[in-house]
Amino acid sequence: MATLKIENLTKVYPNGVKALDNVSVEISNGMFGLLGPNGAGKSSLMRTLATLQEADSGTVFLNEIDVLNNPIELRKTLGYLPQEFGVYPKITAEQLLNHIAILKGITNGKERKEMVNYLLQKVNLYEQRNKSVKGFSGGMKQRVGIAQALIGNPQLIIVDEPTAGLDPGERNRFHNLLADVGQEVIIILSTHIVDDVRELCSKMAIMNLGQLVFHGSPTDVIQELKGKVWQKSIARTEVAEYQQKYQVISDKMIAGTPLIHVLSETNPSNGFELVEPNLEDVFFTKIN
Ligand code: ADP
């Protein structure tokens, strides 16, 4: 059982942007979703946890490992899949995994080969192992990314904005793969896509302007909004007026017509109907 304990983490960039503002959260085994709009501070947090950049203050412990003061220890048990998984031209999937396994300190050739073969099979790329990764589709590259993140049996896996650029089929396969490995280790999935978290994560946090504005289970927090979310189809010209009059959580176009969700303890009447709250309602409520 692994536990990641983040306490009072703060980071101000030289340009004065406070990307992490006293972030504290405890995360244990399973898939944890970190949701936030662009610029919220998700990547700053992920890079700090992956020991790729330093924080100004605060502490991070993975079980007994003091992550910020002992990055080398952490890296032995870390799998990191960055937003852009860059690869060298012409390298094959097998060569790439072998190379990263060497970098991760797996010096025994036989052990390394077994591990690489096992991972190629796990991510369903064994047949393509001798092909150049450069020619792979987005989804295949992400699977190589997951395979390399799994080298060395990490306890902590960090996945930063994983599904951008994947088609729906690739995204499903990628999700299944994550859910499959996510039982015994901590996987932190950072994303601005609400559906990714809804589909995969039993625990989550929402980040905005460098702060954690929510931490808990998606089902519990959705439950909190029950009976308070109302929807109505309105004309485009009415959007501004409704935003003034009601606490509008979201407005989106359905077949060319704006559908708004508003938050209200009581029935706003005026043609609104009560709806089952969803994670998107939670997200917009927490970041506004
Ligand atoms: P997210 O991953 O949620 O989009 P980031 O962590 O990338 O958020 O960014 C958080 C804030 O910090 C943003 O305002 C961003 O512009 C700023 N920022 C990120 N990296 C740097 C950097 N290296 N130097 C200065 N500002 C940065």
PDB file of N, CA, C and O and ligand atoms in Angstrom, residues 11-20 34-47 53 83 160-161 190-192 207-210, ligand 1:
ATOM      1  N   LYS A  11       4.894  27.178  -4.964  1.00  0.00           N
ATOM      2  CA  LYS A  11       5.890  27.503  -5.993  1.00  0.00           C
ATOM      3  C   LYS A  11       5.519  28.825  -6.665  1.00  0.00           C
ATOM      4  O   LYS A  11       4.413  28.978  -7.191  1.00  0.00           O
ATOM      5  N   VAL A  12       6.449  29.760  -6.634  1.00  0.00           N
ATOM      6  CA  VAL A  12       6.254  31.018  -7.362  1.00  0.00           C
ATOM      7  C   VAL A  12       7.331  31.077  -8.440  1.00  0.00           C
ATOM      8  O   VAL A  12       8.521  30.925  -8.146  1.00  0.00           O
ATOM      9  N   TYR A  13       6.911  31.238  -9.700  1.00  0.00           N
ATOM     10  CA  TYR A  13       7.897  31.336 -10.789  1.00  0.00           C
ATOM     11  C   TYR A  13       8.559  32.715 -10.767  1.00  0.00           C
ATOM     12  O   TYR A  13       8.007  33.660 -10.199  1.00  0.00           O
ATOM     13  N   PRO A  14       9.739  32.829 -11.391  1.00  0.00           N
ATOM     14  CA  PRO A  14      10.465  34.117 -11.364  1.00  0.00           C
ATOM     15  C   PRO A  14       9.628  35.294 -11.900  1.00  0.00           C
ATOM     16  O   PRO A  14       9.847  36.435 -11.500  1.00  0.00           O
ATOM     17  N   ASN A  15       8.655  35.009 -12.761  1.00  0.00           N
ATOM     18  CA  ASN A  15       7.803  36.093 -13.278  1.00  0.00           C
ATOM     19  C   ASN A  15       6.686  36.480 -12.300  1.00  0.00           C
ATOM     20  O   ASN A  15       5.826  37.284 -12.624  1.00  0.00           O
ATOM     21  N   GLY A  16       6.701  35.857 -11.112  1.00  0.00           N
ATOM     22  CA  GLY A  16       5.726  36.250 -10.087  1.00  0.00           C
ATOM     23  C   GLY A  16       4.469  35.397 -10.061  1.00  0.00           C
ATOM     24  O   GLY A  16       3.647  35.546  -9.152  1.00  0.00           O
ATOM     25  N   VAL A  17       4.294  34.473 -11.030  1.00  0.00           N
ATOM     26  CA  VAL A  17       3.089  33.633 -11.038  1.00  0.00           C
ATOM     27  C   VAL A  17       3.169  32.599  -9.906  1.00  0.00           C
ATOM     28  O   VAL A  17       4.151  31.855  -9.812  1.00  0.00           O
ATOM     29  N   LYS A  18       2.136  32.596  -9.067  1.00  0.00           N
ATOM     30  CA  LYS A  18       2.088  31.598  -7.991  1.00  0.00           C
ATOM     31  C   LYS A  18       1.382  30.366  -8.538  1.00  0.00           C
ATOM     32  O   LYS A  18       0.156  30.291  -8.548  1.00  0.00           O
ATOM     33  N   ALA A  19       2.157  29.409  -9.015  1.00  0.00           N
ATOM     34  CA  ALA A  19       1.573  28.234  -9.678  1.00  0.00           C
ATOM     35  C   ALA A  19       1.075  27.213  -8.667  1.00  0.00           C
ATOM     36  O   ALA A  19       0.141  26.464  -8.953  1.00  0.00           O
ATOM     37  N   LEU A  20       1.708  27.165  -7.484  1.00  0.00           N
ATOM     38  CA  LEU A  20       1.244  26.271  -6.416  1.00  0.00           C
ATOM     39  C   LEU A  20       1.117  27.098  -5.144  1.00  0.00           C
ATOM     40  O   LEU A  20       2.071  27.736  -4.709  1.00  0.00           O
ATOM     41  N   LEU A  34      -6.607  14.577 -11.225  1.00  0.00           N
ATOM     42  CA  LEU A  34      -6.345  15.981 -10.897  1.00  0.00           C
ATOM     43  C   LEU A  34      -6.915  16.821 -12.035  1.00  0.00           C
ATOM     44  O   LEU A  34      -6.394  16.821 -13.146  1.00  0.00           O
ATOM     45  N   LEU A  35      -7.998  17.501 -11.704  1.00  0.00           N
ATOM     46  CA  LEU A  35      -8.743  18.223 -12.728  1.00  0.00           C
ATOM     47  C   LEU A  35      -8.547  19.723 -12.530  1.00  0.00           C
ATOM     48  O   LEU A  35      -8.528  20.203 -11.404  1.00  0.00           O
ATOM     49  N   GLY A  36      -8.417  20.438 -13.624  1.00  0.00           N
ATOM     50  CA  GLY A  36      -8.313  21.894 -13.507  1.00  0.00           C
ATOM     51  C   GLY A  36      -8.236  22.517 -14.878  1.00  0.00           C
ATOM     52  O   GLY A  36      -7.809  21.863 -15.829  1.00  0.00           O
ATOM     53  N   PRO A  37      -8.652  23.768 -14.995  1.00  0.00           N
ATOM     54  CA  PRO A  37      -8.570  24.429 -16.300  1.00  0.00           C
ATOM     55  C   PRO A  37      -7.106  24.674 -16.689  1.00  0.00           C
ATOM     56  O   PRO A  37      -6.218  24.544 -15.845  1.00  0.00           O
ATOM     57  N   ASN A  38      -6.870  25.024 -17.915  1.00  0.00           N
ATOM     58  CA  ASN A  38      -5.506  25.356 -18.332  1.00  0.00           C
ATOM     59  C   ASN A  38      -4.964  26.479 -17.462  1.00  0.00           C
ATOM     60  O   ASN A  38      -5.677  27.428 -17.169  1.00  0.00           O
ATOM     61  N   GLY A  39      -3.731  26.310 -17.035  1.00  0.00           N
ATOM     62  CA  GLY A  39      -3.107  27.349 -16.215  1.00  0.00           C
ATOM     63  C   GLY A  39      -3.364  27.187 -14.726  1.00  0.00           C
ATOM     64  O   GLY A  39      -2.898  27.989 -13.915  1.00  0.00           O
ATOM     65  N   ALA A  40      -4.083  26.133 -14.332  1.00  0.00           N
ATOM     66  CA  ALA A  40      -4.448  25.941 -12.921  1.00  0.00           C
ATOM     67  C   ALA A  40      -3.242  25.619 -12.046  1.00  0.00           C
ATOM     68  O   ALA A  40      -3.236  25.889 -10.845  1.00  0.00           O
ATOM     69  N   GLY A  41      -2.212  25.004 -12.652  1.00  0.00           N
ATOM     70  CA  GLY A  41      -1.041  24.598 -11.872  1.00  0.00           C
ATOM     71  C   GLY A  41      -0.815  23.097 -11.856  1.00  0.00           C
ATOM     72  O   GLY A  41       0.065  22.598 -11.154  1.00  0.00           O
ATOM     73  N   LYS A  42      -1.587  22.370 -12.670  1.00  0.00           N
ATOM     74  CA  LYS A  42      -1.499  20.903 -12.675  1.00  0.00           C
ATOM     75  C   LYS A  42      -0.095  20.435 -13.074  1.00  0.00           C
ATOM     76  O   LYS A  42       0.501  19.607 -12.396  1.00  0.00           O
ATOM     77  N   SER A  43       0.408  20.965 -14.188  1.00  0.00           N
ATOM     78  CA  SER A  43       1.726  20.513 -14.647  1.00  0.00           C
ATOM     79  C   SER A  43       2.817  20.905 -13.656  1.00  0.00           C
ATOM     80  O   SER A  43       3.768  20.155 -13.451  1.00  0.00           O
ATOM     81  N   SER A  44       2.668  22.081 -13.057  1.00  0.00           N
ATOM     82  CA  SER A  44       3.659  22.492 -12.046  1.00  0.00           C
ATOM     83  C   SER A  44       3.677  21.474 -10.910  1.00  0.00           C
ATOM     84  O   SER A  44       4.748  21.075 -10.441  1.00  0.00           O
ATOM     85  N   LEU A  45       2.504  21.027 -10.487  1.00  0.00           N
ATOM     86  CA  LEU A  45       2.431  20.023  -9.426  1.00  0.00           C
ATOM     87  C   LEU A  45       3.014  18.692  -9.898  1.00  0.00           C
ATOM     88  O   LEU A  45       3.828  18.069  -9.198  1.00  0.00           O
ATOM     89  N   MET A  46       2.638  18.272 -11.109  1.00  0.00           N
ATOM     90  CA  MET A  46       3.124  16.984 -11.632  1.00  0.00           C
ATOM     91  C   MET A  46       4.646  16.996 -11.775  1.00  0.00           C
ATOM     92  O   MET A  46       5.318  16.034 -11.416  1.00  0.00           O
ATOM     93  N   ARG A  47       5.175  18.109 -12.300  1.00  0.00           N
ATOM     94  CA  ARG A  47       6.630  18.179 -12.481  1.00  0.00           C
ATOM     95  C   ARG A  47       7.353  18.196 -11.130  1.00  0.00           C
ATOM     96  O   ARG A  47       8.440  17.645 -11.007  1.00  0.00           O
ATOM     97  N   GLN A  53      11.243  19.650 -11.178  1.00  0.00           N
ATOM     98  CA  GLN A  53      11.476  21.034 -10.754  1.00  0.00           C
ATOM     99  C   GLN A  53      11.301  21.124  -9.245  1.00  0.00           C
ATOM    100  O   GLN A  53      10.698  20.244  -8.630  1.00  0.00           O
ATOM    101  N   GLN A  83       3.259  15.161 -21.062  1.00  0.00           N
ATOM    102  CA  GLN A  83       2.299  15.545 -22.104  1.00  0.00           C
ATOM    103  C   GLN A  83       2.782  15.118 -23.486  1.00  0.00           C
ATOM    104  O   GLN A  83       2.056  14.526 -24.250  1.00  0.00           O
ATOM    105  N   ASP A 160       0.430  13.051 -17.329  1.00  0.00           N
ATOM    106  CA  ASP A 160       0.073  14.458 -17.514  1.00  0.00           C
ATOM    107  C   ASP A 160      -0.687  14.650 -18.825  1.00  0.00           C
ATOM    108  O   ASP A 160      -0.117  14.426 -19.889  1.00  0.00           O
ATOM    109  N   GLU A 161      -1.955  15.036 -18.760  1.00  0.00           N
ATOM    110  CA  GLU A 161      -2.784  15.317 -19.944  1.00  0.00           C
ATOM    111  C   GLU A 161      -2.671  14.229 -21.013  1.00  0.00           C
ATOM    112  O   GLU A 161      -2.215  14.480 -22.116  1.00  0.00           O
ATOM    113  N   SER A 190      -3.477  13.785 -14.560  1.00  0.00           N
ATOM    114  CA  SER A 190      -3.750  15.215 -14.605  1.00  0.00           C
ATOM    115  C   SER A 190      -4.421  15.556 -15.928  1.00  0.00           C
ATOM    116  O   SER A 190      -3.949  15.155 -16.980  1.00  0.00           O
ATOM    117  N   THR A 191      -5.529  16.273 -15.879  1.00  0.00           N
ATOM    118  CA  THR A 191      -6.275  16.492 -17.109  1.00  0.00           C
ATOM    119  C   THR A 191      -7.212  17.692 -16.991  1.00  0.00           C
ATOM    120  O   THR A 191      -7.573  18.091 -15.880  1.00  0.00           O
ATOM    121  N   HIS A 192      -7.595  18.280 -18.109  1.00  0.00           N
ATOM    122  CA  HIS A 192      -8.677  19.270 -18.058  1.00  0.00           C
ATOM    123  C   HIS A 192      -9.964  18.655 -18.610  1.00  0.00           C
ATOM    124  O   HIS A 192     -10.967  19.330 -18.766  1.00  0.00           O
ATOM    125  N   MET A 207      -8.210  21.687  -9.113  1.00  0.00           N
ATOM    126  CA  MET A 207      -7.236  22.741  -8.895  1.00  0.00           C
ATOM    127  C   MET A 207      -7.640  23.974  -9.666  1.00  0.00           C
ATOM    128  O   MET A 207      -8.140  23.879 -10.793  1.00  0.00           O
ATOM    129  N   ASN A 208      -7.438  25.137  -9.081  1.00  0.00           N
ATOM    130  CA  ASN A 208      -7.683  26.391  -9.782  1.00  0.00           C
ATOM    131  C   ASN A 208      -6.760  27.450  -9.214  1.00  0.00           C
ATOM    132  O   ASN A 208      -6.622  27.560  -7.996  1.00  0.00           O
ATOM    133  N   LEU A 209      -6.119  28.207 -10.087  1.00  0.00           N
ATOM    134  CA  LEU A 209      -5.229  29.293  -9.671  1.00  0.00           C
ATOM    135  C   LEU A 209      -4.234  28.849  -8.592  1.00  0.00           C
ATOM    136  O   LEU A 209      -4.017  29.553  -7.608  1.00  0.00           O
ATOM    137  N   GLY A 210      -3.670  27.675  -8.787  1.00  0.00           N
ATOM    138  CA  GLY A 210      -2.626  27.199  -7.890  1.00  0.00           C
ATOM    139  C   GLY A 210      -3.115  26.569  -6.598  1.00  0.00           C
ATOM    140  O   GLY A 210      -2.327  26.060  -5.810  1.00  0.00           O
TER     141      GLY A 210
HETATM  142  P1  ADP B   1      -1.724  23.627 -16.026  1.00  0.00           P
HETATM  143  O1  ADP B   1      -0.859  22.425 -16.173  1.00  0.00           O
HETATM  144  O2  ADP B   1      -2.856  23.429 -15.062  1.00  0.00           O
HETATM  145  O3  ADP B   1      -2.192  24.180 -17.339  1.00  0.00           O
HETATM  146  P2  ADP B   1       0.733  25.023 -15.309  1.00  0.00           P
HETATM  147  O4  ADP B   1       1.315  24.389 -14.102  1.00  0.00           O
HETATM  148  O5  ADP B   1       1.328  24.706 -16.632  1.00  0.00           O
HETATM  149  O6  ADP B   1      -0.851  24.789 -15.326  1.00  0.00           O
HETATM  150  O7  ADP B   1       0.802  26.609 -15.135  1.00  0.00           O
HETATM  151  C1  ADP B   1       0.357  27.282 -13.960  1.00  0.00           C
HETATM  152  C2  ADP B   1       0.690  28.753 -14.085  1.00  0.00           C
HETATM  153  O8  ADP B   1       2.101  28.938 -14.053  1.00  0.00           O
HETATM  154  C3  ADP B   1       0.221  29.387 -15.402  1.00  0.00           C
HETATM  155  O9  ADP B   1      -0.160  30.714 -15.132  1.00  0.00           O
HETATM  156  C4  ADP B   1       1.469  29.338 -16.260  1.00  0.00           C
HETATM  157  O10 ADP B   1       1.453  30.379 -17.226  1.00  0.00           O
HETATM  158  C5  ADP B   1       2.574  29.546 -15.240  1.00  0.00           C
HETATM  159  N1  ADP B   1       3.830  28.868 -15.601  1.00  0.00           N
HETATM  160  C6  ADP B   1       3.993  27.548 -15.869  1.00  0.00           C
HETATM  161  N2  ADP B   1       5.296  27.255 -16.090  1.00  0.00           N
HETATM  162  C7  ADP B   1       5.971  28.431 -15.956  1.00  0.00           C
HETATM  163  C8  ADP B   1       7.353  28.793 -16.054  1.00  0.00           C
HETATM  164  N3  ADP B   1       8.301  27.890 -16.325  1.00  0.00           N
HETATM  165  N4  ADP B   1       7.676  30.091 -15.862  1.00  0.00           N
HETATM  166  C9  ADP B   1       6.724  31.000 -15.573  1.00  0.00           C
HETATM  167  N5  ADP B   1       5.418  30.743 -15.459  1.00  0.00           N
HETATM  168  C10 ADP B   1       5.030  29.454 -15.642  1.00  0.00           C
END
